CSV table of C-alpha atoms in Angstrom, one decimal:
chain,number,residue,atom,x,y,z
A,148,MET,CA,-56.5,-12.7,110.6
A,149,TRP,CA,-56.8,-9.7,109.7
A,150,THR,CA,-60.1,-9.7,111.4
A,151,TYR,CA,-58.3,-10.0,114.3
A,152,VAL,CA,-55.2,-7.3,113.5
A,153,LEU,CA,-58.3,-5.1,112.4
A,154,PHE,CA,-59.5,-5.2,115.6
A,155,ASN,CA,-57.0,-4.6,118.0
A,156,ILE,CA,-56.4,-1.7,116.0
A,157,LYS,CA,-59.5,0.0,116.7
A,158,SER,CA,-60.2,-1.3,120.0
A,159,ASN,CA,-56.4,0.8,120.8
A,160,LEU,CA,-57.5,3.6,119.2
A,161,LYS,CA,-60.9,3.4,121.4
A,162,ARG,CA,-59.5,3.8,124.2
A,163,LYS,CA,-59.2,6.7,126.2
A,164,GLU,CA,-55.4,6.9,127.3
A,165,ASN,CA,-54.2,5.8,123.9
A,166,LEU,CA,-56.3,9.1,122.3
A,167,ILE,CA,-54.6,11.3,125.6
A,168,LEU,CA,-51.3,10.3,124.3
A,169,ILE,CA,-52.2,10.6,120.5
A,170,VAL,CA,-53.5,15.0,120.9
A,171,LEU,CA,-51.3,15.0,122.8
A,172,PHE,CA,-48.1,14.0,119.4
A,173,ILE,CA,-50.0,16.0,117.1
A,174,ILE,CA,-49.7,18.8,119.1
A,175,CYS,CA,-45.8,18.4,119.8
A,176,GLU,CA,-46.0,17.8,115.9
A,177,ILE,CA,-47.9,20.7,115.3
A,178,ALA,CA,-45.8,23.4,117.5
A,179,LEU,CA,-43.0,21.8,116.2
A,180,LEU,CA,-44.1,22.6,112.5
A,181,PHE,CA,-44.8,26.5,113.9
A,182,ILE,CA,-41.5,27.0,115.5
A,183,LEU,CA,-39.2,25.6,112.2
A,184,ASN,CA,-42.0,27.1,109.7
A,185,THR,CA,-40.7,30.7,112.3
A,186,LYS,CA,-37.0,30.0,112.6
A,187,SER,CA,-36.6,29.3,108.7
A,188,PHE,CA,-38.0,33.7,107.7
A,189,THR,CA,-34.5,33.9,110.3
A,190,GLU,CA,-32.0,31.5,108.4
A,191,SER,CA,-29.6,32.6,105.7
A,192,PRO,CA,-30.4,30.6,102.5
A,193,TYR,CA,-27.2,31.2,101.4
A,194,GLN,CA,-23.6,30.9,102.5
A,195,THR,CA,-20.8,33.0,102.7
A,196,SER,CA,-18.2,32.0,100.3
A,197,LEU,CA,-15.1,30.2,101.2
A,198,GLY,CA,-12.8,32.3,99.3
A,199,ILE,CA,-10.2,31.9,97.6
A,200,SER,CA,-6.6,32.5,100.1
A,201,ILE,CA,-2.9,34.3,97.9
A,202,ALA,CA,-1.3,34.4,100.7
A,203,SER,CA,1.3,30.6,98.8
A,204,ILE,CA,1.6,33.7,95.6
A,205,SER,CA,4.6,34.9,95.3
A,206,GLN,CA,5.6,37.9,92.5
A,207,LYS,CA,8.9,37.3,92.2
A,208,ASN,CA,8.2,33.9,89.6
A,209,ASP,CA,6.9,35.8,86.9
A,210,PRO,CA,5.9,39.2,87.8
A,211,LYS,CA,3.3,39.1,85.2
A,212,LEU,CA,1.7,36.6,85.4
A,213,TYR,CA,0.8,37.3,89.5
A,214,GLN,CA,-0.7,40.8,87.9
A,215,GLU,CA,-3.0,38.2,85.5
A,216,PHE,CA,-4.4,36.3,88.0
A,217,MET,CA,-4.6,39.3,90.6
A,218,ASP,CA,-6.3,40.8,87.7
A,219,GLU,CA,-9.0,36.8,88.2
A,220,VAL,CA,-9.4,37.4,91.6
A,221,ASN,CA,-10.4,41.0,91.5
A,222,LEU,CA,-13.0,39.3,88.9
A,223,ILE,CA,-13.8,37.3,91.6
A,224,ARG,CA,-14.4,39.6,94.5
A,225,GLN,CA,-16.4,41.0,91.8
A,226,THR,CA,-18.7,38.3,91.3
A,227,ILE,CA,-18.9,37.4,95.3
A,228,ASP,CA,-20.4,41.0,96.1
A,229,LYS,CA,-22.6,40.8,93.2
A,230,GLY,CA,-24.0,37.3,94.2
A,231,GLU,CA,-24.8,38.0,97.5
A,232,GLN,CA,-26.4,41.0,96.5
A,233,ASP,CA,-28.4,38.9,95.0
A,234,GLY,CA,-29.1,36.1,97.7
A,235,LYS,CA,-30.6,39.1,100.0
A,236,GLU,CA,-32.3,41.0,97.6
A,237,LYS,CA,-34.1,37.3,96.9
A,238,ASN,CA,-33.0,36.4,92.5
A,239,TRP,CA,-32.0,32.8,92.7
A,240,LYS,CA,-31.6,32.1,89.9
A,241,SER,CA,-28.7,34.4,89.3
A,242,TYR,CA,-27.4,33.5,92.7
A,243,CYS,CA,-27.3,30.0,92.0
A,244,GLU,CA,-25.3,30.5,88.9
A,245,TYR,CA,-22.7,32.6,91.2
A,246,LYS,CA,-22.8,30.2,93.6
A,247,VAL,CA,-22.0,27.0,90.9
A,248,LYS,CA,-19.2,29.8,89.4
A,249,VAL,CA,-17.5,30.4,93.0
A,250,SER,CA,-18.0,27.0,93.8
A,251,VAL,CA,-16.4,25.3,91.2
A,252,LEU,CA,-13.1,28.2,91.0
A,253,GLU,CA,-12.8,27.8,94.7
A,254,ALA,CA,-12.2,23.6,94.2
A,255,GLN,CA,-10.3,24.0,91.3
A,256,TRP,CA,-7.3,26.1,93.1
A,257,TYR,CA,-7.5,24.2,96.2
A,258,MET,CA,-6.9,21.3,94.0
A,259,VAL,CA,-4.2,23.3,92.4
A,260,THR,CA,-2.4,24.0,96.2
A,261,SER,CA,-3.2,20.8,97.2
A,262,ASN,CA,0.6,19.2,97.3
A,263,MET,CA,-1.3,15.9,97.2
A,264,PRO,CA,0.6,13.3,95.0
A,265,ASN,CA,-1.9,12.5,92.0
A,266,ASP,CA,-5.7,13.6,91.1
A,267,SER,CA,-8.0,10.4,92.9
A,268,TYR,CA,-7.9,12.5,96.1
A,269,PHE,CA,-10.1,14.8,93.2
A,270,GLU,CA,-14.1,13.3,93.7
A,271,HIS,CA,-15.6,14.7,90.6
A,272,ALA,CA,-12.7,16.2,89.7
A,273,ASP,CA,-13.8,15.9,85.7
A,274,VAL,CA,-17.2,16.8,86.5
A,275,LEU,CA,-15.5,20.0,88.6
A,276,GLU,CA,-13.9,20.8,84.3
A,277,GLU,CA,-17.0,20.3,82.5
A,278,LEU,CA,-19.2,23.0,85.0
A,279,ARG,CA,-15.9,25.2,84.8
A,280,LYS,CA,-15.7,24.7,80.6
A,281,GLU,CA,-20.1,25.3,80.5
A,282,TYR,CA,-20.2,28.4,82.7
A,283,GLY,CA,-17.1,30.0,80.8
A,284,LEU,CA,-14.6,30.5,83.6
A,285,PRO,CA,-10.9,30.9,83.2
A,286,ASP,CA,-8.1,27.6,84.2
A,287,LEU,CA,-5.9,29.0,87.6
A,288,SER,CA,-4.1,25.5,86.6
A,289,GLN,CA,-2.3,27.6,84.8
A,290,TYR,CA,-1.1,30.3,87.9
A,291,GLU,CA,0.6,27.4,89.8
A,292,LYS,CA,3.6,28.4,89.1
A,293,LEU,CA,3.2,30.7,91.3
A,294,ILE,CA,2.7,29.0,94.4
A,295,VAL,CA,5.7,29.2,97.2
A,296,GLN,CA,3.8,26.2,99.1
A,297,LYS,CA,1.6,23.8,99.1
A,298,SER,CA,-1.0,22.9,101.3
A,299,ASN,CA,-1.9,19.1,102.3
A,300,ASP,CA,-6.1,20.3,103.4
A,301,ILE,CA,-8.3,19.9,101.2
A,302,ASN,CA,-10.7,19.4,102.9
A,303,LEU,CA,-12.1,22.9,101.9
A,304,TYR,CA,-12.2,21.6,97.9
A,305,PHE,CA,-14.9,18.5,98.7
A,306,CYS,CA,-16.6,21.6,100.6
A,307,SER,CA,-16.7,23.3,97.4
A,308,MET,CA,-17.1,20.5,94.9
A,309,GLN,CA,-20.5,20.0,97.2
A,310,GLN,CA,-21.3,23.1,96.9
A,311,ALA,CA,-21.0,23.6,93.6
A,312,ARG,CA,-22.2,20.3,91.8
A,313,TYR,CA,-25.4,21.3,95.1
A,314,PHE,CA,-25.7,24.5,93.0
A,315,ASP,CA,-25.6,23.7,89.3
A,316,TYR,CA,-28.4,21.3,90.8
A,317,LEU,CA,-30.9,23.6,91.6
A,318,LEU,CA,-29.4,25.9,88.8
A,319,LYS,CA,-30.9,23.2,86.6
A,320,HIS,CA,-33.9,22.2,87.6
A,321,ASP,CA,-35.3,25.2,88.2
A,322,LEU,CA,-35.6,25.2,91.7
A,323,THR,CA,-35.4,28.5,95.1
A,324,PRO,CA,-32.5,27.8,97.7
A,325,ILE,CA,-34.2,26.5,101.4
A,326,THR,CA,-33.3,27.3,105.3
A,327,TYR,CA,-32.5,24.0,106.9
A,328,SER,CA,-35.8,24.2,109.0
A,329,TYR,CA,-38.1,24.9,105.4
A,330,VAL,CA,-40.9,23.0,105.4
A,331,ASP,CA,-43.8,22.2,103.5
A,332,ALA,CA,-45.4,19.1,101.7
A,333,SER,CA,-42.7,17.9,100.6
A,334,SER,CA,-39.9,18.4,104.1
A,335,VAL,CA,-42.7,17.8,106.5
A,336,SER,CA,-41.8,13.8,107.3
A,337,LEU,CA,-37.9,15.1,106.7
A,338,GLN,CA,-38.7,17.1,109.6
A,339,ILE,CA,-40.3,15.4,111.4
A,340,ALA,CA,-38.8,12.5,111.6
A,341,ARG,CA,-35.3,14.1,112.9
A,342,TYR,CA,-36.2,16.8,115.8
A,343,ILE,CA,-39.5,14.7,117.3
A,344,LEU,CA,-39.9,10.6,116.3
A,345,PRO,CA,-36.2,9.8,117.4
A,346,VAL,CA,-37.4,10.8,121.0
A,347,VAL,CA,-41.5,10.8,121.1
A,348,LEU,CA,-41.2,7.3,119.1
A,349,PRO,CA,-39.8,4.5,122.2
A,350,LEU,CA,-42.1,6.3,124.2
A,351,LEU,CA,-45.2,6.6,122.0
A,352,VAL,CA,-44.6,2.5,121.7
A,353,GLY,CA,-44.2,2.3,125.5
A,354,LEU,CA,-46.9,4.2,126.4
A,355,LEU,CA,-49.4,2.9,124.0
A,356,LEU,CA,-48.6,-0.1,124.5
A,357,PHE,CA,-47.2,-1.2,128.7
A,358,GLN,CA,-51.1,-2.6,129.1
A,359,GLN,CA,-51.3,-4.7,126.0
A,360,ARG,CA,-50.4,-7.7,128.5
A,361,GLU,CA,-53.8,-7.0,130.7
A,362,ARG,CA,-56.4,-6.1,127.9
A,363,ARG,CA,-55.1,-9.5,126.8
A,364,ALA,CA,-55.2,-11.9,129.3
A,365,LYS,CA,-58.4,-13.4,129.0
A,366,THR,CA,-58.8,-13.4,125.2
A,367,GLU,CA,-55.7,-15.3,125.2
A,368,LYS,CA,-56.9,-17.6,127.6
A,369,THR,CA,-59.9,-18.5,125.0
A,370,ILE,CA,-57.3,-18.3,122.0
A,371,LEU,CA,-54.8,-20.3,122.8
A,372,THR,CA,-56.6,-23.0,123.4
A,373,ILE,CA,-57.9,-23.5,119.6
A,374,SER,CA,-56.4,-25.6,118.0
A,375,GLY,CA,-53.2,-24.1,114.7
A,376,VAL,CA,-53.5,-20.9,116.6
A,377,LYS,CA,-51.4,-20.1,119.1
A,378,LYS,CA,-48.2,-20.6,116.8
A,379,LYS,CA,-49.9,-18.0,114.6
A,380,TYR,CA,-51.2,-15.6,117.8
A,381,VAL,CA,-47.5,-14.2,118.5
A,382,ARG,CA,-47.3,-12.9,115.2
A,383,TRP,CA,-51.0,-11.7,114.9
A,384,ASN,CA,-50.3,-9.5,118.2
A,385,LEU,CA,-47.1,-8.1,116.4
A,386,ILE,CA,-49.0,-6.9,112.6
A,387,SER,CA,-51.7,-5.4,115.1
A,388,ASP,CA,-49.8,-3.5,117.5
A,389,VAL,CA,-47.0,-2.7,115.1
A,390,LEU,CA,-49.9,-1.1,112.1
A,391,PHE,CA,-51.0,0.1,115.2
A,392,VAL,CA,-48.0,2.8,116.4
A,393,LEU,CA,-47.7,2.9,112.3
A,394,LEU,CA,-50.4,4.6,112.4
A,395,VAL,CA,-50.6,7.0,114.7
A,396,VAL,CA,-47.1,8.1,112.8
A,397,PHE,CA,-47.4,8.6,109.9
A,398,LEU,CA,-51.1,9.8,109.5
A,399,PRO,CA,-50.5,12.4,111.6
A,400,ILE,CA,-47.4,13.5,108.5
A,401,LEU,CA,-49.6,11.9,105.5
A,402,VAL,CA,-52.8,14.2,106.1
A,403,TYR,CA,-49.5,17.5,107.0
A,404,MET,CA,-48.6,16.9,103.6
A,405,ILE,CA,-52.0,17.6,102.1
A,406,VAL,CA,-52.9,20.3,104.6
A,407,LEU,CA,-49.3,22.2,102.6
A,408,VAL,CA,-49.5,21.6,98.6
A,409,PRO,CA,-51.7,24.3,98.5
A,410,PHE,CA,-49.1,26.5,99.9
A,411,LYS,CA,-46.2,25.3,99.1
A,412,GLY,CA,-46.5,22.5,96.0
A,413,VAL,CA,-44.9,19.5,96.5
A,414,SER,CA,-41.6,21.0,94.0
A,415,ASN,CA,-38.9,19.9,96.2
A,416,LEU,CA,-39.4,16.2,96.1
A,417,ILE,CA,-36.6,16.3,94.1
A,418,TYR,CA,-34.5,18.5,96.3
A,419,PRO,CA,-31.3,17.3,96.4
A,420,VAL,CA,-30.3,15.8,99.7
A,421,LEU,CA,-26.4,15.3,100.5
A,422,TYR,CA,-26.1,11.6,101.7
A,423,TYR,CA,-22.7,9.8,103.0
A,424,LYS,CA,-22.3,7.5,100.4
A,425,PRO,CA,-20.3,5.3,102.3
A,426,GLY,CA,-22.1,4.3,105.1
A,427,PHE,CA,-25.3,4.0,103.4
A,428,THR,CA,-23.7,1.1,100.9
A,429,GLY,CA,-22.1,-0.7,103.4
A,430,PHE,CA,-20.8,-1.0,107.0
A,431,HIS,CA,-18.7,2.5,107.7
A,432,TYR,CA,-17.2,3.9,110.2
A,433,TRP,CA,-16.2,7.7,110.4
A,434,ASP,CA,-12.9,8.4,112.2
A,435,THR,CA,-12.7,11.9,113.1
A,436,GLN,CA,-10.1,12.2,115.5
A,437,GLY,CA,-7.3,15.0,116.2
A,438,LEU,CA,-10.3,17.3,115.0
A,439,ASP,CA,-11.6,19.6,118.0
A,440,HIS,CA,-13.9,21.1,116.2
A,441,ILE,CA,-17.1,20.8,113.2
A,442,GLU,CA,-17.2,23.8,111.2
A,443,LEU,CA,-20.6,22.9,109.8
A,444,VAL,CA,-21.8,24.8,106.4
A,445,ALA,CA,-25.8,24.3,105.5
A,446,SER,CA,-26.4,22.8,101.9
A,447,GLY,CA,-30.1,23.4,102.2
A,448,LEU,CA,-31.8,20.5,104.2
A,449,THR,CA,-28.7,19.3,105.4
A,450,ASN,CA,-25.5,20.1,107.4
A,451,MET,CA,-22.7,19.3,105.6
A,452,SER,CA,-19.3,19.3,107.5
A,453,VAL,CA,-16.2,21.2,106.5
A,454,ASN,CA,-13.2,19.7,108.2
A,455,GLN,CA,-15.1,16.0,108.1
A,456,PHE,CA,-12.8,12.8,106.3
A,457,THR,CA,-16.9,12.6,105.4
A,458,THR,CA,-17.4,15.0,103.3
A,459,PRO,CA,-15.3,13.7,100.1
A,460,GLY,CA,-18.0,10.6,100.6
A,461,MET,CA,-20.9,12.9,100.6
A,462,GLU,CA,-23.3,12.8,97.7
A,463,LEU,CA,-26.3,14.2,96.2
A,464,MET,CA,-30.0,12.1,96.1
A,465,PRO,CA,-32.8,13.9,95.3
A,466,LEU,CA,-35.6,14.3,98.6
A,467,TRP,CA,-38.5,12.0,97.3
A,468,GLN,CA,-35.5,8.9,97.9
A,469,CYS,CA,-34.6,9.9,101.5
A,470,THR,CA,-37.9,10.5,102.3
A,471,LEU,CA,-37.8,6.9,101.6
A,472,PHE,CA,-34.9,5.8,103.4
A,473,VAL,CA,-35.8,7.3,106.3
A,474,ALA,CA,-39.1,6.0,106.9
A,475,PHE,CA,-38.3,2.4,106.3
A,476,GLY,CA,-35.4,3.2,108.5
A,477,LEU,CA,-38.6,4.3,111.0
A,478,VAL,CA,-40.4,1.3,110.2
A,479,LEU,CA,-38.1,-1.1,110.8
A,480,SER,CA,-37.1,0.6,114.8
A,481,THR,CA,-41.1,0.5,116.0
A,482,ILE,CA,-40.1,-3.1,114.7
A,483,PHE,CA,-38.2,-3.3,116.8
A,484,TYR,CA,-39.7,-0.8,120.1
A,485,VAL,CA,-42.6,-3.5,120.2
A,486,LEU,CA,-40.9,-6.3,120.2
A,487,LEU,CA,-38.9,-5.2,123.6
A,488,ILE,CA,-42.2,-3.8,125.3
A,489,THR,CA,-43.6,-7.7,123.9
A,490,VAL,CA,-40.8,-10.1,125.2
A,491,LEU,CA,-40.8,-7.4,128.5
A,492,SER,CA,-44.0,-7.6,129.7
A,493,LYS,CA,-44.9,-11.5,128.7
A,494,LEU,CA,-41.3,-11.7,131.2
A,495,MET,CA,-42.8,-9.2,133.8
A,496,LYS,CA,-45.6,-9.7,135.4
A,497,ASN,CA,-46.2,-6.1,136.6
A,498,LYS,CA,-47.2,-3.8,133.6
A,499,TYR,CA,-45.7,-0.5,134.4
A,500,LEU,CA,-42.0,-2.2,136.0
A,501,SER,CA,-41.7,-3.3,131.7
A,502,LEU,CA,-42.2,0.3,130.9
A,503,LEU,CA,-39.5,0.9,133.2
A,504,VAL,CA,-37.2,-1.5,132.2
A,505,PHE,CA,-38.3,-0.9,128.4
A,506,LEU,CA,-37.5,3.1,129.0
A,507,VAL,CA,-34.9,3.1,131.1
A,508,VAL,CA,-32.7,0.0,128.6
A,509,LEU,CA,-33.5,3.0,125.6
A,510,GLY,CA,-32.1,5.5,128.2
A,511,LEU,CA,-28.8,4.1,128.8
A,512,CYS,CA,-28.5,2.9,125.6
A,513,SER,CA,-29.0,6.3,124.1
A,514,PHE,CA,-27.1,8.4,127.0
A,515,ALA,CA,-24.0,6.2,125.8
A,516,SER,CA,-24.6,6.9,122.1
A,517,PRO,CA,-24.7,10.7,122.5
A,518,LEU,CA,-24.8,12.4,118.8
A,519,GLY,CA,-21.2,13.3,119.4
A,520,ASN,CA,-19.9,9.9,120.1
A,521,MET,CA,-17.0,8.3,118.3
A,522,GLN,CA,-16.9,4.4,120.2
A,523,LYS,CA,-16.4,2.1,117.8
A,524,ILE,CA,-18.2,-0.6,119.6
A,525,ASN,CA,-21.6,2.1,119.8
A,526,THR,CA,-21.8,-0.1,116.0
A,527,PHE,CA,-24.0,-2.4,118.6
A,528,ASN,CA,-25.8,0.4,119.7
A,529,PRO,CA,-29.6,0.8,118.6
A,530,MET,CA,-30.3,4.0,119.9
A,531,SER,CA,-27.3,5.0,117.9
A,532,TYR,CA,-30.1,5.0,114.7
A,533,ARG,CA,-32.6,6.5,116.9
A,534,ASP,CA,-32.2,9.5,114.0
A,535,PHE,CA,-31.9,7.6,110.3
A,536,GLY,CA,-32.3,10.7,109.1
A,537,MET,CA,-29.0,10.7,111.0
A,538,ASN,CA,-27.0,7.9,110.0
A,539,LEU,CA,-28.3,8.8,106.6
A,540,LEU,CA,-27.4,12.4,105.8
A,541,GLY,CA,-23.7,12.3,107.4
A,542,THR,CA,-24.8,13.6,110.5
A,543,SER,CA,-23.2,10.8,112.6
A,544,TYR,CA,-20.6,9.1,113.3
A,545,PHE,CA,-22.6,5.3,112.6
A,546,GLY,CA,-24.1,4.6,108.7
A,547,TYR,CA,-27.5,3.9,107.6
A,548,PHE,CA,-26.8,0.6,106.2
A,549,ALA,CA,-25.7,-0.7,109.4
A,550,GLY,CA,-28.3,0.5,111.6
A,551,ILE,CA,-30.6,-2.1,108.7
A,552,VAL,CA,-28.7,-4.5,109.7
A,553,ILE,CA,-28.3,-3.8,113.6
A,554,ILE,CA,-32.0,-2.8,113.4
A,555,GLY,CA,-32.9,-5.6,112.3
A,556,LEU,CA,-31.0,-8.2,113.2
A,557,TYR,CA,-31.9,-7.3,117.0
A,558,SER,CA,-36.1,-7.7,115.7
A,559,VAL,CA,-34.8,-11.1,114.8
A,560,ILE,CA,-33.7,-12.0,118.0
A,561,LEU,CA,-36.4,-10.4,119.6
A,562,TYR,CA,-38.8,-12.0,117.9
A,563,LEU,CA,-37.7,-15.4,118.2
A,564,VAL,CA,-37.4,-15.0,121.7
A,565,LEU,CA,-41.4,-14.2,121.1
A,566,LYS,CA,-42.4,-16.7,120.3
A,567,TRP,CA,-39.7,-18.9,123.2
A,568,CYS,CA,-42.7,-16.8,125.9
A,569,ALA,CA,-45.5,-17.8,123.8
A,570,LYS,CA,-44.8,-21.8,124.7
A,571,LYS,CA,-43.1,-21.4,128.1
A,572,VAL,CA,-43.9,-18.2,129.6
A,573,ARG,CA,-48.0,-18.0,131.1
A,574,VAL,CA,-50.3,-15.8,129.4
């Protein structure tokens, strides 16, 4: 079997049309990496503090306590000014320490000013309390009696809480803050996976494989006459096609990683990435109805929402784990695309028609499920999961786990149809 698989891969790599496509694909990737690297120098790796609002504070309740509170606020403002200056001067250790302190105080203040009935609304409150003590920060809850009107909005708490944990992680692992477009040996695969592959991967599969039926016709007539081979032949072709596409996709990425190692190393493999846990561990659909806009705050390689309901579910994951999960999703997507174009080529005599139907179907599915789509019916749309990085990192309305199940289910169905085609449809 493997002899046949290797023969198919080699023959695919030798075809002039495929070589041209592969070269164009690599050129696009190199151009993207150059653009992202240039962009990363203009992006700011530090975020503006959300701030502590004193609009709900009244000194009438306790003038002395009010003065103590204002003294604390002035110290916090001085810390913010110094921290922002540290960021501009790239004193990253000092900057990360500042971000932890300010984010802990902000999160604590949102807890104090919130009208929520119990602590179950405040995830990781125990972690924040430990950080408050560890960094020697004041307990702002002592000023609760100064508050004249509390708020029901706790979204800013979640954002500050996530930032506190994120920068504490950077500080304790001696990591430098990076930007959303940052490219090094550790992040290059994720950048390619979310900027190029969602669009290019289905195009690549379609263009690389749409001529397979014509090329294999003579071989199939011979092989399918051999006893016991017919049932395995479908599987052999599927394996060879999938491995061929994966080789085209992942080999250049591996080369980029090796080339970039001497320049920036691989220390960022443990860099923290915020992922959407409810969508990772089960079927979970966001409900963001009623929002007029989405406010995003960049935290390294992740865009974190300030006002969306996903923010409470965001957890930290090292970059190497994130990369593996995204790679698994890409492999599954590749199998799905290969099965789809193969089934269409079996059902249609004209190879150009099968390619056209393949591209139209995926194009319409993509159009029906844009990045801002919130229709629950698109949970079953395979193109809602064309970017598994987006699904994993919480910037999609559909979760990672749902994508794995849905794409896996479609792949099984297509494989069964392909086996039926091998029995019923002439080659």
